PDB file of N, CA and C in Angstrom:
ATOM      1  N   UNK A  28     139.325  93.124 -65.716  1.00 49.00           N
ATOM      2  CA  UNK A  28     138.178  93.494 -66.529  1.00 49.00           C
ATOM      3  C   UNK A  28     136.912  93.473 -65.699  1.00 49.00           C
ATOM      4  N   UNK A  29     136.077  94.379 -65.976  1.00 53.00           N
ATOM      5  CA  UNK A  29     134.793  94.387 -65.265  1.00 53.00           C
ATOM      6  C   UNK A  29     133.799  93.482 -65.979  1.00 53.00           C
ATOM      7  N   UNK A  30     132.787  93.098 -65.263  1.00 55.00           N
ATOM      8  CA  UNK A  30     131.742  92.237 -65.842  1.00 55.00           C
ATOM      9  C   UNK A  30     131.067  92.933 -67.012  1.00 55.00           C
ATOM     10  N   UNK A  31     130.947  94.243 -66.953  1.00 57.00           N
ATOM     11  CA  UNK A  31     130.283  94.984 -68.024  1.00 57.00           C
ATOM     12  C   UNK A  31     131.019  94.849 -69.349  1.00 57.00           C
ATOM     13  N   UNK A  32     132.321  94.621 -69.326  1.00 55.00           N
ATOM     14  CA  UNK A  32     133.082  94.562 -70.566  1.00 55.00           C
ATOM     15  C   UNK A  32     133.180  93.149 -71.140  1.00 55.00           C
ATOM     16  N   UNK A  33     132.647  92.173 -70.422  1.00 56.00           N
ATOM     17  CA  UNK A  33     132.706  90.789 -70.880  1.00 56.00           C
ATOM     18  C   UNK A  33     131.474  90.489 -71.726  1.00 56.00           C
ATOM     19  N   UNK A  34     131.707  89.919 -72.891  1.00 63.00           N
ATOM     20  CA  UNK A  34     130.595  89.532 -73.749  1.00 63.00           C
ATOM     21  C   UNK A  34     130.012  88.226 -73.230  1.00 63.00           C
ATOM     22  N   UNK A  35     128.706  88.214 -73.062  1.00 66.00           N
ATOM     23  CA  UNK A  35     128.031  87.013 -72.581  1.00 66.00           C
ATOM     24  C   UNK A  35     127.404  86.283 -73.766  1.00 66.00           C
ATOM     25  N   UNK A  36     127.550  84.969 -73.755  1.00 68.00           N
ATOM     26  CA  UNK A  36     126.963  84.146 -74.795  1.00 68.00           C
ATOM     27  C   UNK A  36     125.653  83.550 -74.294  1.00 68.00           C
ATOM     28  N   UNK A  37     124.674  83.528 -75.154  1.00 74.00           N
ATOM     29  CA  UNK A  37     123.394  82.926 -74.824  1.00 74.00           C
ATOM     30  C   UNK A  37     123.199  81.708 -75.701  1.00 74.00           C
ATOM     31  N   UNK A  38     123.000  80.571 -75.074  1.00 78.00           N
ATOM     32  CA  UNK A  38     122.752  79.344 -75.826  1.00 78.00           C
ATOM     33  C   UNK A  38     121.293  79.300 -76.244  1.00 78.00           C
ATOM     34  N   UNK A  39     121.062  79.000 -77.497  1.00 86.00           N
ATOM     35  CA  UNK A  39     119.709  78.874 -78.005  1.00 86.00           C
ATOM     36  C   UNK A  39     119.403  77.406 -78.250  1.00 86.00           C
ATOM     37  N   UNK A  40     118.176  77.027 -78.017  1.00 91.00           N
ATOM     38  CA  UNK A  40     117.727  75.668 -78.259  1.00 91.00           C
ATOM     39  C   UNK A  40     116.623  75.718 -79.318  1.00 91.00           C
ATOM     40  N   UNK A  41     116.592  74.716 -80.171  1.00 94.00           N
ATOM     41  CA  UNK A  41     115.590  74.632 -81.217  1.00 94.00           C
ATOM     42  C   UNK A  41     114.472  73.704 -80.762  1.00 94.00           C
ATOM     43  N   UNK A  42     113.234  74.167 -80.856  1.00 96.00           N
ATOM     44  CA  UNK A  42     112.071  73.338 -80.560  1.00 96.00           C
ATOM     45  C   UNK A  42     111.527  72.809 -81.874  1.00 96.00           C
ATOM     46  N   UNK A  43     111.423  71.479 -81.995  1.00 96.00           N
ATOM     47  CA  UNK A  43     110.955  70.847 -83.221  1.00 96.00           C
ATOM     48  C   UNK A  43     109.697  70.045 -82.903  1.00 96.00           C
ATOM     49  N   UNK A  44     108.607  70.333 -83.617  1.00 96.00           N
ATOM     50  CA  UNK A  44     107.344  69.633 -83.468  1.00 96.00           C
ATOM     51  C   UNK A  44     107.084  68.851 -84.744  1.00 96.00           C
ATOM     52  N   UNK A  45     106.904  67.540 -84.617  1.00 96.00           N
ATOM     53  CA  UNK A  45     106.703  66.681 -85.780  1.00 96.00           C
ATOM     54  C   UNK A  45     105.354  65.989 -85.646  1.00 96.00           C
ATOM     55  N   UNK A  46     104.555  66.057 -86.711  1.00 96.00           N
ATOM     56  CA  UNK A  46     103.251  65.392 -86.729  1.00 96.00           C
ATOM     57  C   UNK A  46     103.464  63.932 -87.097  1.00 96.00           C
ATOM     58  N   UNK A  47     103.749  63.128 -86.091  1.00 96.00           N
ATOM     59  CA  UNK A  47     103.981  61.690 -86.266  1.00 96.00           C
ATOM     60  C   UNK A  47     103.922  61.025 -84.902  1.00 96.00           C
ATOM     61  N   UNK A  48     103.671  59.739 -84.920  1.00 95.00           N
ATOM     62  CA  UNK A  48     103.674  58.982 -83.675  1.00 95.00           C
ATOM     63  C   UNK A  48     105.113  58.827 -83.180  1.00 95.00           C
ATOM     64  N   UNK A  49     105.326  58.764 -81.864  1.00 96.00           N
ATOM     65  CA  UNK A  49     106.676  58.644 -81.316  1.00 96.00           C
ATOM     66  C   UNK A  49     107.482  57.481 -81.889  1.00 96.00           C
ATOM     67  N   UNK A  50     106.847  56.333 -82.125  1.00 96.00           N
ATOM     68  CA  UNK A  50     107.580  55.160 -82.633  1.00 96.00           C
ATOM     69  C   UNK A  50     108.205  55.441 -83.994  1.00 96.00           C
ATOM     70  N   UNK A  51     107.516  56.186 -84.843  1.00 96.00           N
ATOM     71  CA  UNK A  51     108.056  56.520 -86.162  1.00 96.00           C
ATOM     72  C   UNK A  51     109.277  57.422 -86.038  1.00 96.00           C
ATOM     73  N   UNK A  52     109.220  58.376 -85.128  1.00 97.00           N
ATOM     74  CA  UNK A  52     110.349  59.292 -84.932  1.00 97.00           C
ATOM     75  C   UNK A  52     111.528  58.551 -84.312  1.00 97.00           C
ATOM     76  N   UNK A  53     111.251  57.646 -83.381  1.00 96.00           N
ATOM     77  CA  UNK A  53     112.329  56.859 -82.765  1.00 96.00           C
ATOM     78  C   UNK A  53     113.057  56.007 -83.801  1.00 96.00           C
ATOM     79  N   UNK A  54     112.343  55.496 -84.790  1.00 96.00           N
ATOM     80  CA  UNK A  54     112.968  54.725 -85.870  1.00 96.00           C
ATOM     81  C   UNK A  54     113.949  55.589 -86.647  1.00 96.00           C
ATOM     82  N   UNK A  55     113.555  56.816 -86.918  1.00 96.00           N
ATOM     83  CA  UNK A  55     114.435  57.740 -87.649  1.00 96.00           C
ATOM     84  C   UNK A  55     115.643  58.105 -86.801  1.00 96.00           C
ATOM     85  N   UNK A  56     115.433  58.377 -85.518  1.00 96.00           N
ATOM     86  CA  UNK A  56     116.551  58.716 -84.634  1.00 96.00           C
ATOM     87  C   UNK A  56     117.567  57.575 -84.557  1.00 96.00           C
ATOM     88  N   UNK A  57     117.092  56.348 -84.619  1.00 96.00           N
ATOM     89  CA  UNK A  57     117.993  55.202 -84.576  1.00 96.00           C
ATOM     90  C   UNK A  57     118.894  55.154 -85.807  1.00 96.00           C
ATOM     91  N   UNK A  58     118.398  55.674 -86.934  1.00 97.00           N
ATOM     92  CA  UNK A  58     119.173  55.662 -88.179  1.00 97.00           C
ATOM     93  C   UNK A  58     119.996  56.930 -88.378  1.00 97.00           C
ATOM     94  N   UNK A  59     119.749  57.949 -87.583  1.00 97.00           N
ATOM     95  CA  UNK A  59     120.426  59.238 -87.739  1.00 97.00           C
ATOM     96  C   UNK A  59     121.149  59.614 -86.445  1.00 97.00           C
ATOM     97  N   UNK A  60     122.335  59.053 -86.196  1.00 96.00           N
ATOM     98  CA  UNK A  60     123.018  59.301 -84.920  1.00 96.00           C
ATOM     99  C   UNK A  60     123.361  60.769 -84.676  1.00 96.00           C
ATOM    100  N   UNK A  61     123.624  61.540 -85.713  1.00 96.00           N
ATOM    101  CA  UNK A  61     123.932  62.960 -85.522  1.00 96.00           C
ATOM    102  C   UNK A  61     122.747  63.737 -84.989  1.00 96.00           C
ATOM    103  N   UNK A  62     121.581  63.455 -85.535  1.00 95.00           N
ATOM    104  CA  UNK A  62     120.358  64.113 -85.066  1.00 95.00           C
ATOM    105  C   UNK A  62     120.036  63.649 -83.646  1.00 95.00           C
ATOM    106  N   UNK A  63     120.133  62.326 -83.413  1.00 95.00           N
ATOM    107  CA  UNK A  63     119.867  61.789 -82.079  1.00 95.00           C
ATOM    108  C   UNK A  63     120.777  62.431 -81.035  1.00 95.00           C
ATOM    109  N   UNK A  64     122.034  62.647 -81.387  1.00 95.00           N
ATOM    110  CA  UNK A  64     122.988  63.260 -80.463  1.00 95.00           C
ATOM    111  C   UNK A  64     122.573  64.690 -80.113  1.00 95.00           C
ATOM    112  N   UNK A  65     122.126  65.450 -81.093  1.00 95.00           N
ATOM    113  CA  UNK A  65     121.667  66.819 -80.824  1.00 95.00           C
ATOM    114  C   UNK A  65     120.477  66.822 -79.873  1.00 95.00           C
ATOM    115  N   UNK A  66     119.569  65.878 -80.074  1.00 95.00           N
ATOM    116  CA  UNK A  66     118.382  65.796 -79.219  1.00 95.00           C
ATOM    117  C   UNK A  66     118.767  65.355 -77.808  1.00 95.00           C
ATOM    118  N   UNK A  67     119.561  64.303 -77.722  1.00 94.00           N
ATOM    119  CA  UNK A  67     119.917  63.765 -76.405  1.00 94.00           C
ATOM    120  C   UNK A  67     120.836  64.686 -75.609  1.00 94.00           C
ATOM    121  N   UNK A  68     121.573  65.556 -76.287  1.00 93.00           N
ATOM    122  CA  UNK A  68     122.435  66.507 -75.584  1.00 93.00           C
ATOM    123  C   UNK A  68     121.746  67.838 -75.302  1.00 93.00           C
ATOM    124  N   UNK A  69     120.446  67.915 -75.621  1.00 92.00           N
ATOM    125  CA  UNK A  69     119.668  69.087 -75.246  1.00 92.00           C
ATOM    126  C   UNK A  69     119.725  70.272 -76.190  1.00 92.00           C
ATOM    127  N   UNK A  70     120.341  70.139 -77.348  1.00 94.00           N
ATOM    128  CA  UNK A  70     120.390  71.256 -78.298  1.00 94.00           C
ATOM    129  C   UNK A  70     119.090  71.387 -79.074  1.00 94.00           C
ATOM    130  N   UNK A  71     118.374  70.280 -79.203  1.00 96.00           N
ATOM    131  CA  UNK A  71     117.086  70.274 -79.897  1.00 96.00           C
ATOM    132  C   UNK A  71     116.048  69.661 -78.956  1.00 96.00           C
ATOM    133  N   UNK A  72     114.959  70.370 -78.737  1.00 96.00           N
ATOM    134  CA  UNK A  72     113.823  69.846 -77.976  1.00 96.00           C
ATOM    135  C   UNK A  72     112.857  69.254 -78.989  1.00 96.00           C
ATOM    136  N   UNK A  73     112.610  67.950 -78.897  1.00 97.00           N
ATOM    137  CA  UNK A  73     111.835  67.240 -79.899  1.00 97.00           C
ATOM    138  C   UNK A  73     110.476  66.842 -79.344  1.00 97.00           C
ATOM    139  N   UNK A  74     109.431  67.166 -80.108  1.00 97.00           N
ATOM    140  CA  UNK A  74     108.060  66.851 -79.720  1.00 97.00           C
ATOM    141  C   UNK A  74     107.376  66.085 -80.843  1.00 97.00           C
ATOM    142  N   UNK A  75     106.533  65.131 -80.464  1.00 97.00           N
ATOM    143  CA  UNK A  75     105.716  64.390 -81.422  1.00 97.00           C
ATOM    144  C   UNK A  75     104.261  64.775 -81.191  1.00 97.00           C
ATOM    145  N   UNK A  76     103.555  65.060 -82.274  1.00 96.00           N
ATOM    146  CA  UNK A  76     102.141  65.399 -82.210  1.00 96.00           C
ATOM    147  C   UNK A  76     101.374  64.240 -82.848  1.00 96.00           C
ATOM    148  N   UNK A  77     100.438  63.655 -82.120  1.00 92.00           N
ATOM    149  CA  UNK A  77      99.672  62.518 -82.621  1.00 92.00           C
ATOM    150  C   UNK A  77      98.781  62.887 -83.787  1.00 92.00           C
ATOM    151  N   UNK A  78      98.240  61.880 -84.458  1.00 88.00           N
ATOM    152  CA  UNK A  78      97.438  62.062 -85.662  1.00 88.00           C
ATOM    153  C   UNK A  78      96.217  62.946 -85.434  1.00 88.00           C
ATOM    154  N   UNK A  79      95.620  62.871 -84.252  1.00 89.00           N
ATOM    155  CA  UNK A  79      94.430  63.679 -83.969  1.00 89.00           C
ATOM    156  C   UNK A  79      94.783  65.107 -83.551  1.00 89.00           C
ATOM    157  N   UNK A  80      96.046  65.324 -83.241  1.00 87.00           N
ATOM    158  CA  UNK A  80      96.468  66.638 -82.775  1.00 87.00           C
ATOM    159  C   UNK A  80      96.201  66.871 -81.303  1.00 87.00           C
ATOM    160  N   UNK A  81      95.638  65.874 -80.629  1.00 89.00           N
ATOM    161  CA  UNK A  81      95.302  66.027 -79.214  1.00 89.00           C
ATOM    162  C   UNK A  81      96.383  65.497 -78.289  1.00 89.00           C
ATOM    163  N   UNK A  82      97.238  64.607 -78.788  1.00 92.00           N
ATOM    164  CA  UNK A  82      98.312  64.030 -77.972  1.00 92.00           C
ATOM    165  C   UNK A  82      99.645  64.647 -78.354  1.00 92.00           C
ATOM    166  N   UNK A  83     100.463  64.879 -77.334  1.00 95.00           N
ATOM    167  CA  UNK A  83     101.786  65.451 -77.567  1.00 95.00           C
ATOM    168  C   UNK A  83     102.772  64.762 -76.626  1.00 95.00           C
ATOM    169  N   UNK A  84     103.910  64.372 -77.187  1.00 97.00           N
ATOM    170  CA  UNK A  84     104.967  63.741 -76.404  1.00 97.00           C
ATOM    171  C   UNK A  84     106.250  64.522 -76.573  1.00 97.00           C
ATOM    172  N   UNK A  85     107.079  64.535 -75.543  1.00 96.00           N
ATOM    173  CA  UNK A  85     108.387  65.177 -75.596  1.00 96.00           C
ATOM    174  C   UNK A  85     109.461  64.105 -75.456  1.00 96.00           C
ATOM    175  N   UNK A  86     110.506  64.208 -76.274  1.00 96.00           N
ATOM    176  CA  UNK A  86     111.619  63.274 -76.187  1.00 96.00           C
ATOM    177  C   UNK A  86     112.473  63.689 -75.008  1.00 96.00           C
ATOM    178  N   UNK A  87     112.589  62.794 -74.038  1.00 93.00           N
ATOM    179  CA  UNK A  87     113.280  63.133 -72.799  1.00 93.00           C
ATOM    180  C   UNK A  87     113.948  61.874 -72.251  1.00 93.00           C
ATOM    181  N   UNK A  88     115.243  61.915 -72.066  1.00 86.00           N
ATOM    182  CA  UNK A  88     115.940  60.772 -71.503  1.00 86.00           C
ATOM    183  C   UNK A  88     115.930  59.550 -72.400  1.00 86.00           C
ATOM    184  N   UNK A  89     116.099  59.751 -73.690  1.00 91.00           N
ATOM    185  CA  UNK A  89     116.145  58.671 -74.694  1.00 91.00           C
ATOM    186  C   UNK A  89     114.811  57.984 -74.929  1.00 91.00           C
ATOM    187  N   UNK A  90     113.731  58.672 -74.594  1.00 94.00           N
ATOM    188  CA  UNK A  90     112.395  58.134 -74.866  1.00 94.00           C
ATOM    189  C   UNK A  90     111.390  59.267 -74.908  1.00 94.00           C
ATOM    190  N   UNK A  91     110.239  59.000 -75.486  1.00 96.00           N
ATOM    191  CA  UNK A  91     109.163  59.975 -75.501  1.00 96.00           C
ATOM    192  C   UNK A  91     108.317  59.804 -74.248  1.00 96.00           C
ATOM    193  N   UNK A  92     107.963  60.911 -73.636  1.00 95.00           N
ATOM    194  CA  UNK A  92     107.041  60.920 -72.498  1.00 95.00           C
ATOM    195  C   UNK A  92     105.911  61.884 -72.831  1.00 95.00           C
ATOM    196  N   UNK A  93     104.730  61.576 -72.335  1.00 94.00           N
ATOM    197  CA  UNK A  93     103.583  62.427 -72.621  1.00 94.00           C
ATOM    198  C   UNK A  93     103.815  63.815 -72.018  1.00 94.00           C
ATOM    199  N   UNK A  94     103.590  64.823 -72.835  1.00 88.00           N
ATOM    200  CA  UNK A  94     103.786  66.204 -72.380  1.00 88.00           C
ATOM    201  C   UNK A  94     102.591  66.614 -71.517  1.00 88.00           C
ATOM    202  N   UNK A  95     102.879  67.383 -70.494  1.00 75.00           N
ATOM    203  CA  UNK A  95     101.816  67.876 -69.593  1.00 75.00           C
ATOM    204  C   UNK A  95     101.026  68.965 -70.295  1.00 75.00           C
ATOM    205  N   UNK A  96      99.772  69.076 -69.910  1.00 63.00           N
ATOM    206  CA  UNK A  96      98.915  70.116 -70.493  1.00 63.00           C
ATOM    207  C   UNK A  96      99.252  71.465 -69.942  1.00 63.00           C
TER     208      UNK A  96
END
């Protein structure tokens, strides 16, 4: 078979932005192992937006880190 005849699959990732402090989201992830697994395995990119809207963190490596500008 030629490459042209092979169907290629594209993996999609979901970006989720939540208006909450990282600690609140981490509490929920601790209680929801299925959701935590999706995030930790890279299927969902999880972001926390601080109360003022000026701070943003990304969940990376089992913790939130401040997102770069």
